[in-house]
Coordinates of C-alpha atoms and ligand atoms in Angstrom, one line a residue:
X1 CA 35.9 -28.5 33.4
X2 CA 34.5 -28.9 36.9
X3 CA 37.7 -26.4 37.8
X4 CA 35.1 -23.1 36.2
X5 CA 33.1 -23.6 38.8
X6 CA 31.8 -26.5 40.1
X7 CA 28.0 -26.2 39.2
X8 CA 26.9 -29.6 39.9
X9 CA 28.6 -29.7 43.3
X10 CA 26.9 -26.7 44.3
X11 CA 23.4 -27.2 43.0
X12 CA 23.0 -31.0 43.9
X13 CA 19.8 -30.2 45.9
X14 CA 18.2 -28.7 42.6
X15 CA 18.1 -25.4 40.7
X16 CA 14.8 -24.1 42.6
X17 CA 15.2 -21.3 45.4
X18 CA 11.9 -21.1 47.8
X19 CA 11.6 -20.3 51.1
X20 CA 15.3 -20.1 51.6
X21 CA 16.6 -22.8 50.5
X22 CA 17.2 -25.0 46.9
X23 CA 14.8 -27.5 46.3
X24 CA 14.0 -29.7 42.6
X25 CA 11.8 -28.7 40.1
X26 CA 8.4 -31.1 40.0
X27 CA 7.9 -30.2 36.3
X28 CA 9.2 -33.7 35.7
X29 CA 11.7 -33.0 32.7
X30 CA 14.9 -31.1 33.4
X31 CA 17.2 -28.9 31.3
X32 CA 21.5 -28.9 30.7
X33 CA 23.0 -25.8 31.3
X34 CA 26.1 -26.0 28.7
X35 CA 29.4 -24.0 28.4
X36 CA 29.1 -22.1 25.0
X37 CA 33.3 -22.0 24.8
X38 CA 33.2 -25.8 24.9
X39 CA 29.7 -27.4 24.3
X40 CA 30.4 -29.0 27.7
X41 CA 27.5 -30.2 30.0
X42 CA 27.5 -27.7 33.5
X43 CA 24.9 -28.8 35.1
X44 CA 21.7 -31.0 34.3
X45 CA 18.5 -29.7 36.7
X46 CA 15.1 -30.3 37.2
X47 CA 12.8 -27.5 35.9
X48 CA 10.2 -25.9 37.6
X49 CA 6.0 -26.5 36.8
X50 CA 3.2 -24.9 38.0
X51 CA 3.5 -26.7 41.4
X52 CA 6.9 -24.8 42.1
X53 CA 5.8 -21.7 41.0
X54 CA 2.5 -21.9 43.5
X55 CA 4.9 -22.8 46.2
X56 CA 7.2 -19.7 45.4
X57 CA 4.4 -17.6 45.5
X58 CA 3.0 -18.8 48.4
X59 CA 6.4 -18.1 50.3
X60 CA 6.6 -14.8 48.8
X61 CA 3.1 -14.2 50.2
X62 CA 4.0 -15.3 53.2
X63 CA 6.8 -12.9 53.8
X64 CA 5.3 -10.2 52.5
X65 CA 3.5 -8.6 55.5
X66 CA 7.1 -9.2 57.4
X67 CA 8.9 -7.8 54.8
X68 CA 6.7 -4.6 54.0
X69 CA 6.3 -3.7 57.7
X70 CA 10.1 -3.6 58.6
X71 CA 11.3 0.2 58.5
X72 CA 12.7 1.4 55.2
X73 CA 16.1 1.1 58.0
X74 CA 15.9 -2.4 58.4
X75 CA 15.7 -3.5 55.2
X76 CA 18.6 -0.8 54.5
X77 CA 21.0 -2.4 56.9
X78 CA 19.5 -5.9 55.7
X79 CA 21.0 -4.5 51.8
X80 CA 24.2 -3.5 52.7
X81 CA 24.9 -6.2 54.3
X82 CA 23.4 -8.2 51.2
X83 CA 26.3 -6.2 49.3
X84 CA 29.2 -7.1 51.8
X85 CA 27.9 -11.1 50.9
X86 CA 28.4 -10.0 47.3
X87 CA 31.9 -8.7 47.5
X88 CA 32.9 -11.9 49.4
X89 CA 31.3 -14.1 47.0
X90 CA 32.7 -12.0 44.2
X91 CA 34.8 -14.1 42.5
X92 CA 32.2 -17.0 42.7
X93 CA 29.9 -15.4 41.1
X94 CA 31.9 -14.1 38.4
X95 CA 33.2 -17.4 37.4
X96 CA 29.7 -19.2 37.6
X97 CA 28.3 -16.0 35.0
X98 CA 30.9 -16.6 32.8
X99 CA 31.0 -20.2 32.6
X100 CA 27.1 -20.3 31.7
X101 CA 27.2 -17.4 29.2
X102 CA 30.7 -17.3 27.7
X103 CA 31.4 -14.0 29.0
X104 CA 35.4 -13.4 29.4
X105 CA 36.0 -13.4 33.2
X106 CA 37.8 -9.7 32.7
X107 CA 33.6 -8.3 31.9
X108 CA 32.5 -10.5 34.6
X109 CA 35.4 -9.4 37.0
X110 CA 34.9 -5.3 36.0
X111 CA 31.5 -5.1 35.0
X112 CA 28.8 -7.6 35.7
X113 CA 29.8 -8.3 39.4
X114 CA 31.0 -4.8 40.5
X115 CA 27.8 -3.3 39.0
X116 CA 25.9 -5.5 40.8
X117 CA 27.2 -4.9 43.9
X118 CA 27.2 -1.3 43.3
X119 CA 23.4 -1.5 42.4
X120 CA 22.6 -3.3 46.0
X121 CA 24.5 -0.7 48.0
X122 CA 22.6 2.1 45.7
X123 CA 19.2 0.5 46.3
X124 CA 20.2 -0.5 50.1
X125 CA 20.5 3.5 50.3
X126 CA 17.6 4.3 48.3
X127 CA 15.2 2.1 50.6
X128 CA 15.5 5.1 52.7
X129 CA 14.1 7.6 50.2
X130 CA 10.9 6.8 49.3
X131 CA 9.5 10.0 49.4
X132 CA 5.9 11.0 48.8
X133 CA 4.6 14.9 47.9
X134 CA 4.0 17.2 50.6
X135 CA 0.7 16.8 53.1
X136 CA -0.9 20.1 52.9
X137 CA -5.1 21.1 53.4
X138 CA -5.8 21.0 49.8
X139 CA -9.9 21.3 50.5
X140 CA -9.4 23.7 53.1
X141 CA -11.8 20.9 55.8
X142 CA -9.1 18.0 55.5
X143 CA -5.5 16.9 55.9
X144 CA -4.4 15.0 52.6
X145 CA -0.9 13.5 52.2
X146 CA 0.6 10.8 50.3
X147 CA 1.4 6.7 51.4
X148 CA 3.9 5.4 48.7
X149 CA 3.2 1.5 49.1
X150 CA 4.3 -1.7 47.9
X151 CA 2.4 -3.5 45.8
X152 CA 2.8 -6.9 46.7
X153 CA 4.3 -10.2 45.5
X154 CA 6.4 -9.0 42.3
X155 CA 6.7 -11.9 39.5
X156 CA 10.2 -11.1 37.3
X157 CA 10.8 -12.4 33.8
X158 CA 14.8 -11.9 33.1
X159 CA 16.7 -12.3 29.6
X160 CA 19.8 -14.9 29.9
X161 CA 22.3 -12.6 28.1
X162 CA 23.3 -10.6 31.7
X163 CA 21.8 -13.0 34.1
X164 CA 23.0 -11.6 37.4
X165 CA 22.4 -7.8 36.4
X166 CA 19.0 -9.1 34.8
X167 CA 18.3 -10.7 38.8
X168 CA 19.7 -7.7 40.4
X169 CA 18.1 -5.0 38.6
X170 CA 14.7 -6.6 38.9
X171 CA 15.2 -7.5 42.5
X172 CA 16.5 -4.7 44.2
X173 CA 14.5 -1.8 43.8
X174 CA 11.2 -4.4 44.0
X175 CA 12.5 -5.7 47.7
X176 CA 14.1 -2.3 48.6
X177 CA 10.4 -1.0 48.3
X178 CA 9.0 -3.6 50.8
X179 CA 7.9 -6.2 47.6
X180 CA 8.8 -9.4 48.0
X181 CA 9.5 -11.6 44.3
X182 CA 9.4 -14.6 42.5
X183 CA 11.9 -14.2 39.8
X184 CA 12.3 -16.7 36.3
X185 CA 16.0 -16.5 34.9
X186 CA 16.0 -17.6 31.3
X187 CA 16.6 -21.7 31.5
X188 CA 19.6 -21.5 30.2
X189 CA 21.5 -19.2 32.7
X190 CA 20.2 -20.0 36.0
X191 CA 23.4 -20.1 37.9
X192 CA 23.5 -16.4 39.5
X193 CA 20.4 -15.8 39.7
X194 CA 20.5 -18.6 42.2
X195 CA 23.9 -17.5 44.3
X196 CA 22.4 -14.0 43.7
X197 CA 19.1 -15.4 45.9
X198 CA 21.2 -17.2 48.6
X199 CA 23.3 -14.3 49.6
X200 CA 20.3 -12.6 50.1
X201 CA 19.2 -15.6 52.3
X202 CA 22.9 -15.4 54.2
X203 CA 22.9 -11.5 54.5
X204 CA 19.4 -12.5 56.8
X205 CA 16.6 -11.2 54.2
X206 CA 13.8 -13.2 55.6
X207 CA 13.1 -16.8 54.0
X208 CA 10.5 -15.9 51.2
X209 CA 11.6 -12.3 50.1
X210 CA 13.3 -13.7 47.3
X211 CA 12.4 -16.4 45.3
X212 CA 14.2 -18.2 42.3
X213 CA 11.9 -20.4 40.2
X214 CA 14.3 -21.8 37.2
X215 CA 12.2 -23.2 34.3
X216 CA 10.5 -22.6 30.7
X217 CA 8.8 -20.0 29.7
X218 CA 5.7 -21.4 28.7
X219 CA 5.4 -23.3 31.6
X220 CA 7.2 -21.5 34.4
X221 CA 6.9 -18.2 33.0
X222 CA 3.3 -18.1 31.8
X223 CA 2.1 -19.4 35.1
X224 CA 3.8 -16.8 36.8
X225 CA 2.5 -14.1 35.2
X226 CA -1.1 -15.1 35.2
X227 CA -0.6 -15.9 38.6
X228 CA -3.9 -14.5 40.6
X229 CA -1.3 -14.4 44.1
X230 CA 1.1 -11.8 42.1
X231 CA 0.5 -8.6 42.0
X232 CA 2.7 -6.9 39.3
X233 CA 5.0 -8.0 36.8
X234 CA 7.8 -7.6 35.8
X235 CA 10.1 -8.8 32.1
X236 CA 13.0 -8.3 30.5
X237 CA 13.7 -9.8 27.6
X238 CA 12.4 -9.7 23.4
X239 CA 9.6 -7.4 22.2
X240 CA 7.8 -10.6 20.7
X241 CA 7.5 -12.7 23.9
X242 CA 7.1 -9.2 25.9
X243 CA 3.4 -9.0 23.5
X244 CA 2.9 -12.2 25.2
X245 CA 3.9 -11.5 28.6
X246 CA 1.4 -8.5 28.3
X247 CA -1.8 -10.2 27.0
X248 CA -1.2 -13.2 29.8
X249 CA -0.6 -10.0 32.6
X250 CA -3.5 -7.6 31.3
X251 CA -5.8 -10.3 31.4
X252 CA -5.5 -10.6 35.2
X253 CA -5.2 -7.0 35.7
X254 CA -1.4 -6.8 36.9
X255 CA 0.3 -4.0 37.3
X256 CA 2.9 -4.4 34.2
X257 CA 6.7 -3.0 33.2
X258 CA 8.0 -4.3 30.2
X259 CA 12.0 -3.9 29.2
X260 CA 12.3 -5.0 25.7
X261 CA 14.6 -5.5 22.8
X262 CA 17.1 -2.7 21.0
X263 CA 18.5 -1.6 17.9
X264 CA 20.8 1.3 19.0
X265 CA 22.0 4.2 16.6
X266 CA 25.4 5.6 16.7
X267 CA 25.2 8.4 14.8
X268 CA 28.4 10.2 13.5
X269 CA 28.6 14.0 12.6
X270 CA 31.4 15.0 10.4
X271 CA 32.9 17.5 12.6
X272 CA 33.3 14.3 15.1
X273 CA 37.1 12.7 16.3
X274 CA 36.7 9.9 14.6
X275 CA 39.1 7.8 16.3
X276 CA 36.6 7.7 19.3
X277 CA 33.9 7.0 17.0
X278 CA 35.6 4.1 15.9
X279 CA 36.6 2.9 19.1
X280 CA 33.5 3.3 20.5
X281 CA 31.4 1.7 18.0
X282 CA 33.5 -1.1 18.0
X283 CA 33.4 -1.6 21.8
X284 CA 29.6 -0.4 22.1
X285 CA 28.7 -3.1 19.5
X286 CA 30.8 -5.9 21.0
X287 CA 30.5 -5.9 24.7
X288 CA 29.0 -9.4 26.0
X289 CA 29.6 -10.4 22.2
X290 CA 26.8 -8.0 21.2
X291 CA 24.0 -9.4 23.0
X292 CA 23.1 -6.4 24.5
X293 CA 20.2 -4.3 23.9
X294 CA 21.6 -1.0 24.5
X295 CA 24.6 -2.5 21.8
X296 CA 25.9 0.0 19.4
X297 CA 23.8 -1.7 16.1
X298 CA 23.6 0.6 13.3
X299 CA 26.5 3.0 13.2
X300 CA 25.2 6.1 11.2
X301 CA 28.2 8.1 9.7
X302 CA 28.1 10.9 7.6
X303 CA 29.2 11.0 4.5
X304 CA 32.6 12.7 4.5
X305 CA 34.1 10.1 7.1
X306 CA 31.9 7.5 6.1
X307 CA 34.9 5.3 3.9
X308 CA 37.3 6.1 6.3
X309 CA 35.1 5.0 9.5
X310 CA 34.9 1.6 7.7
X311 CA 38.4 0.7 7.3
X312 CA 39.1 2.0 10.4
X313 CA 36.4 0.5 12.4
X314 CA 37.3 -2.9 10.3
X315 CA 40.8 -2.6 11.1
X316 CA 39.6 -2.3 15.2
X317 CA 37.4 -5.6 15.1
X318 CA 40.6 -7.3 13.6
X319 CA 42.5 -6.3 16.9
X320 CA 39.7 -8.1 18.9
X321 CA 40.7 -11.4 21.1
X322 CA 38.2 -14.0 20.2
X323 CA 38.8 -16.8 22.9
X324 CA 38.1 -19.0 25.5
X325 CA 36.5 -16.8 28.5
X326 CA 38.2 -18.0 31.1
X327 CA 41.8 -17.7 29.7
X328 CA 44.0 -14.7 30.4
X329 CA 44.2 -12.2 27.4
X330 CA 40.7 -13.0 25.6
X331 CA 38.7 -10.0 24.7
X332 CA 35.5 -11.3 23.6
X333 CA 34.2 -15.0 24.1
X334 CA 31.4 -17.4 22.2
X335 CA 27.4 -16.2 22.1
X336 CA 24.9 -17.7 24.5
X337 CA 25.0 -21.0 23.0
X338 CA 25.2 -22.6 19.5
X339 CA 21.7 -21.9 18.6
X340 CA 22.0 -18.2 19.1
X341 CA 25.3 -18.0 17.2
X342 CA 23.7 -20.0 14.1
X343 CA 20.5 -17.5 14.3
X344 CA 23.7 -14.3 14.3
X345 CA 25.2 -16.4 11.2
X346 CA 22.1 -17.0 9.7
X347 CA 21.6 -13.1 9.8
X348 CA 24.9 -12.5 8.1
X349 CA 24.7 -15.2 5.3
X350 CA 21.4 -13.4 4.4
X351 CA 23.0 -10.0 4.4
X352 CA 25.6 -11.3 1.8
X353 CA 22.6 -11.1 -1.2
X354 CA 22.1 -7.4 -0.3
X355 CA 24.7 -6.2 1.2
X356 CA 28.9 -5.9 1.8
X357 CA 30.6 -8.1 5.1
X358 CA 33.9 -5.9 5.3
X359 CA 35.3 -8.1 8.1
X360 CA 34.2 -11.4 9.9
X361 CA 30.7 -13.0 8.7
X362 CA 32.1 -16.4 9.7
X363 CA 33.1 -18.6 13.1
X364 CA 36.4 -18.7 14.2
X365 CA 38.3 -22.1 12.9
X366 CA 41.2 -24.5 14.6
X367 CA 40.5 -25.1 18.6
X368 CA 37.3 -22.8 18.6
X369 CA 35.9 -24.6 16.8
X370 CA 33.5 -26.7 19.2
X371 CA 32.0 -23.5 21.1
X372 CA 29.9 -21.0 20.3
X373 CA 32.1 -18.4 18.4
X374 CA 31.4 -16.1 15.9
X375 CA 33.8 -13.4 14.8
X376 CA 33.3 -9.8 14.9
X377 CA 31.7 -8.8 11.4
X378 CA 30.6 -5.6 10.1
X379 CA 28.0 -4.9 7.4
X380 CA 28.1 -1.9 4.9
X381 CA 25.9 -1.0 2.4
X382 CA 22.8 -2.1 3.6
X383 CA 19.5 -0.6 2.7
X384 CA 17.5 1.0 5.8
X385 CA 14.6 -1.0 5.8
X386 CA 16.8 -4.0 5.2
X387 CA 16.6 -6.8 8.3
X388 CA 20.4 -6.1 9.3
X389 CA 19.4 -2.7 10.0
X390 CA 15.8 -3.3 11.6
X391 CA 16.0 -6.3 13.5
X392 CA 17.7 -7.1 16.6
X393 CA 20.6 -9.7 15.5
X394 CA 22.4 -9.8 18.9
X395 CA 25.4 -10.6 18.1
X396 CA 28.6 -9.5 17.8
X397 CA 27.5 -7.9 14.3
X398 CA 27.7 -4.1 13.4
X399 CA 26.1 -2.5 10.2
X400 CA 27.7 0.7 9.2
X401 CA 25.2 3.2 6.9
X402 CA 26.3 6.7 5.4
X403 CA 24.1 9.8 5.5
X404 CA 24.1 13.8 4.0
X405 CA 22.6 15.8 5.9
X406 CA 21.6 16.5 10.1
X407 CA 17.8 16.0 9.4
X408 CA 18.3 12.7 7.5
X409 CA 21.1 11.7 10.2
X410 CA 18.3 11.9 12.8
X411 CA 16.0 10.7 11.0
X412 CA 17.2 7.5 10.1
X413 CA 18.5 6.9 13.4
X414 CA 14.6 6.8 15.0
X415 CA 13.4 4.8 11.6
X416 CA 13.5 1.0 13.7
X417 CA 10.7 0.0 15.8
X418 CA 12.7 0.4 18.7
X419 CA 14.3 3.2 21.3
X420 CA 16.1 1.4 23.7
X421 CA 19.6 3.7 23.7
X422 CA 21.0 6.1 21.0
X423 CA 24.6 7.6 20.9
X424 CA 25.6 10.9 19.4
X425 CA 29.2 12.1 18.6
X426 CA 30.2 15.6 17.1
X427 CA 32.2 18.3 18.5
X428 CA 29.2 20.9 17.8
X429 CA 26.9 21.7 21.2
X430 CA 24.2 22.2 19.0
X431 CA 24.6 18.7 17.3
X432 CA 24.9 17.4 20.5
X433 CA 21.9 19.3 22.4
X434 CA 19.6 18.5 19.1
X435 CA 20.2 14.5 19.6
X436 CA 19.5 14.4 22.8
X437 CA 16.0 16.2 22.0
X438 CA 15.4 14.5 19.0
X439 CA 16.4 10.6 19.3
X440 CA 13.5 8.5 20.7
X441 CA 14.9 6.5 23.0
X442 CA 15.4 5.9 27.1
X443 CA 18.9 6.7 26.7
X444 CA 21.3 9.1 24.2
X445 CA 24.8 9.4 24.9
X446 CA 27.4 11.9 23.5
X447 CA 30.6 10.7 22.5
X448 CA 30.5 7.5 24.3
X449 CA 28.3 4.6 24.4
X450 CA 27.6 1.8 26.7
X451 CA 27.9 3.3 30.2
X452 CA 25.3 2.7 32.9
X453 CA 25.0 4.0 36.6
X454 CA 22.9 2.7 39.5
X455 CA 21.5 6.2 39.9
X456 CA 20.6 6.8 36.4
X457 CA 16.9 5.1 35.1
X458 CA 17.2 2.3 31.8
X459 CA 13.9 2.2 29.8
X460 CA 12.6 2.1 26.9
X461 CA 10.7 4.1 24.3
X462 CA 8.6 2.7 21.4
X463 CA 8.5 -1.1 21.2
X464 CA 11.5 -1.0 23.4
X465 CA 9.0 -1.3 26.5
X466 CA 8.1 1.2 29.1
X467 CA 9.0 1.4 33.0
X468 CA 12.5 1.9 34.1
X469 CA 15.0 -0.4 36.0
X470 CA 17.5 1.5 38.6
X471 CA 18.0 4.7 40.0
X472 CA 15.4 6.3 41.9
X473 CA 12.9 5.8 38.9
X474 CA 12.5 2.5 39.6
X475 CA 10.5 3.2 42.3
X476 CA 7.6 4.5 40.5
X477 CA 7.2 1.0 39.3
X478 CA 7.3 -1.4 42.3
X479 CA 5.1 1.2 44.3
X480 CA 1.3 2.5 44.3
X481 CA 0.6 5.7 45.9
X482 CA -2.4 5.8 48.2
X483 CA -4.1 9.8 49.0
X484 CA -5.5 9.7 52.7
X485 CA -7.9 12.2 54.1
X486 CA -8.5 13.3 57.3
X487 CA -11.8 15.1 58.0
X488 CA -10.4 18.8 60.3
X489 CA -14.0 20.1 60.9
X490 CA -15.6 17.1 63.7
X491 CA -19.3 18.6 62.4
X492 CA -21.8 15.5 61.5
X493 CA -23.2 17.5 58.9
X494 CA -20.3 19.3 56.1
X495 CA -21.1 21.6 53.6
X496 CA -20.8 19.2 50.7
X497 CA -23.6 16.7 52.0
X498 CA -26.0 19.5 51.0
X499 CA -25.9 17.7 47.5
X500 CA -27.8 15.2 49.0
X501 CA -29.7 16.5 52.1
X502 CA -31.1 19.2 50.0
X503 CA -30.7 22.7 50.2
X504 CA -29.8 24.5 53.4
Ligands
NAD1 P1 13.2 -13.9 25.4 O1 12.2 -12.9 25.2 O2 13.3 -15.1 24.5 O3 13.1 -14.6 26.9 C1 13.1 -13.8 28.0 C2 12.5 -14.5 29.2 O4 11.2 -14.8 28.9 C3 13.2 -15.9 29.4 O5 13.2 -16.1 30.8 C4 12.1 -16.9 28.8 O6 12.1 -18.1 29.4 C5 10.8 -16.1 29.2 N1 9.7 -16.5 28.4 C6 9.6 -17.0 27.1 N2 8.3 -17.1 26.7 C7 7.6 -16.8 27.8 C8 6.2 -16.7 28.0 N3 5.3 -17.1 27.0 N4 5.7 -16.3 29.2 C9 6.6 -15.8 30.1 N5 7.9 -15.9 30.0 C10 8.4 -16.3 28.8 O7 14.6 -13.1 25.5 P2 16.1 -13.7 25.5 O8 16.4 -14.3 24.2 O9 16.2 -14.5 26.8 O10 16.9 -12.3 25.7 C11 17.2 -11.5 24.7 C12 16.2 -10.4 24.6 O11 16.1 -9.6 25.8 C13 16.6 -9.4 23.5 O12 15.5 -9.0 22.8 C14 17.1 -8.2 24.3 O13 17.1 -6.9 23.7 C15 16.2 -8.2 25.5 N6 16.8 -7.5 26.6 C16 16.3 -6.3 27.0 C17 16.8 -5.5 28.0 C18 16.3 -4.2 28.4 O14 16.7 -3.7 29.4 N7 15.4 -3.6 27.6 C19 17.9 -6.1 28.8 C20 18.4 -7.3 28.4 C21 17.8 -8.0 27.4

């Protein structure tokens, strides 16, 4: 299957990216990256230990007062050009993301790549924006103003279900702000992250500014985060590894953000067009096969179009494309890998003793049947503190609830542990206005939901995480502000020193 993309060819000097270029892993045991759509060896690399995650950190250290000093115009132009290397290696980059995670080249092509590219020319411009408050003589004796600084060597955690957006959101605004960073894709998706890194390297971001170390998470990861040479850090993935990710960073006194797992609400309002409901729960809850923490989880619908949002949102998934991701005309492709579609399956089979599977709740037969598949299911009848309704399945899995009234509506939708993203969808402006106000979460939509923008912030609420990724936002995180004084009066002896040279 070498004509994907030709993984082994291109990482035969290792899956490790310091100081510019790839080197091996020293861990001493190595990991197979495996098609999901075929259960077909990619690529077989060493992982990274502790040694190559000192030597990462040591060449983001080293680059770091380079980097930092440049004007926020250098490393502009240095971006954009970093976003021209994207465009050309485009098509690369969508086939090596789609081969490791299954995606369907038509999300790679349209969403994954453009939006990262689009994100590097955002940040590219926003390197030139990093505005403090105003200067002013607050005390009346001194000048005070406001230094918006970078921290230091940033050490990045990233999820393997969007592994390229994972690396770009996590990079850019951290190197846009003068950071430099050491980032850990998830083991089994290294491949972008790594092309991701080099076109940095050929765009001319110095040797050191960005750093790839491809390995476990207990080994790799943990190291990194308790590493004494990094000065913040940064995850995304699970809420249950993210508890872990914070007692290993609080306990060397890192500066921490934290982007963690989802169970989005859809909540529909009788007054709402339910054909859009439909459509958009349906695409919300599959996109990337439902591993996606902003996906549409727990469809809320009230109960005059609950029955008829069922069949029709049944009828939908049956129109769905399950297939091989690289061939022309598949809409969705096979989960991660086999163990994360057995966990989805797993999830479903349990639901059967509680609850009704209207549609799928089983993996594809005939020439699927070595990959990953699972088809698109959805769930009704499920009690609200059942696990298909509080847990994060991620997977192509949607669980469809009825409700009475507004309050309950709302209410239900905030009863998870989560408050990632919520949608909303009614014709009434008052509906509308009273979701957005009411639903805990970093993100509520109205009458859509999915969409993302480079200038708009993603965060959580709740046990969703805290800190935001893009958009000028992200900024707060990979910078410390710093209050200078100047003295105006040039007297040895100021008024306030009376408190200690006694009274005159
Ligand atoms: P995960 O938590 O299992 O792993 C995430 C990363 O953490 C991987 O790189 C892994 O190797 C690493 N890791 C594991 N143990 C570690 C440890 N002890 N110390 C340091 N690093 C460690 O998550 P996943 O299964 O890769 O991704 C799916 C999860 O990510 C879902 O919960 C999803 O909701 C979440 N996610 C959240 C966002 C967001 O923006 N909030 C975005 C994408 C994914």
């Amino acid at each position: 299957m070498q004509d994907r993309f030709p993984a082994q060819e291109r990482f035969s000097d290792g899956a490790q990216y310091i100081a510019g270029r790839l080197t091996k892993g020293t861990s001493g045991a190595v990991h197979t990256v495996i098609d999901p759509a075929t259960g077909e060896e990619v690529l077989t690399y060493e992982l990274a230990g502790a040694d190559d995650v000192d030597a990462a950190v040591a060449a983001a250290r080293a680059a770091f007062p380079g980097w930092s000093a440049a004007t926020p115009g250098e490393r502009s132009d240095a971006m954009h050009r970093f976003a021209a290397v994207l465009a050309d290696r485009a098509e690369d980059l969508a086939r090596a993301e789609s081969l490791q995670c299954g995606k369907p080249l038509k999300l790679t092509r349209e969403f994954d790549v453009p939006g990262t590219i689009d994100n590097t020319s955002f940040f590219a411009g926003a390197a030139r924006h990093l505005a403090g408050q105003s200067a002013g003589e607050y005390s009346g004796d001194h000048t005070s103003y406001v230094r918006r600084e970078p921290i230091g060597v940033v050490g990045s955690i990233a999820p393997w279900n969007y592994p390229l957006q994972m690396a770009a959101w996590k990079i850019l605004p951290a190197i846009a702000a003068g950071n430099t960073i050491v980032l850990k894709p998830a083991e089994l998706t290294p491949l972008t992250s790594l092309l991701f890194a080099r076109a940095a390297t050929e765009a001319g971001i110095p040797d050191g500014v960005v750093n790839i170390v491809t390995g476990t998470g207990r080994t790799a990861g943990e190291h990194l985060v308790g590493h004494p040479g990094v000065a913040m850090t940064s995850f995304t993935g699970s809420t249950a590894v993210g508890k872990r990710v914070a007692e290993v960073a609080t306990a060397t006194v890192k500066r921490l953000h934290l982007e963690l797992g989802g169970k989005a609400p859809l909540l529909v309002f009788d007054d709402a067009d339910l054909e859009a409901a439909a459509n958009g729960a349906v695409a919300g809850a599959l996109i990337n096969t439902g591993q996606d923490c902003t996906a549409a989880t727990r469809a809320y619908v009230q109960r005059p179009l609950y029955e008829a949002f069922v069949e029709r949102t049944a009828a939908l998934m049956g129109t769905v494309r399950v297939g091989d991701p690289f061939a022309p005309g598949t809409d969705l492709g096979p989960l991660v890998s086999h163990q994360q579609r057995d966990r989805v399956a797993a999830f479903v089979d349990r639901a059967r003793g509680y609850a009704r599977v209207v549609t799928g709740g089983e993996a594809p037969s005939g020439e699927l049947k070595s990959g990953a598949y699972y088809l698109p299911t959805l769930i009704a009848d499920a009690a609200q503190d059942s696990e298909v309704v509080q847990s994060e399945i991620f997977g192509p899995v949607l669980v469809v609830l009825p409700f009475d009234g507004d309050d309950e509506g709302i209410a239900l939708a905030n009863d998870t542990p989560y408050g990632l993203a919520a949608s909303a969808w009614t014709r009434d402006v008052f509906r509308a206005n009273r979701a957005t106000r009411e639903i805990q979460a970093g993100c509520v939509w109205i009458n859509d939901h999915i969409p993302i923008i480079s200038e708009m912030p993603h965060g959580g609420y709740k046990a969703s995480g805290f800190g935001k990724d893009m958009s000028a936002y992200s900024f707060e995180e990979y910078t410390q502000v710093k209050h200078v004084m100047f003295d105006n009066t040039a007297v040895a002896r100021k008024p306030w020193h009376r408190t200690v040279f006694g009274d005159s």
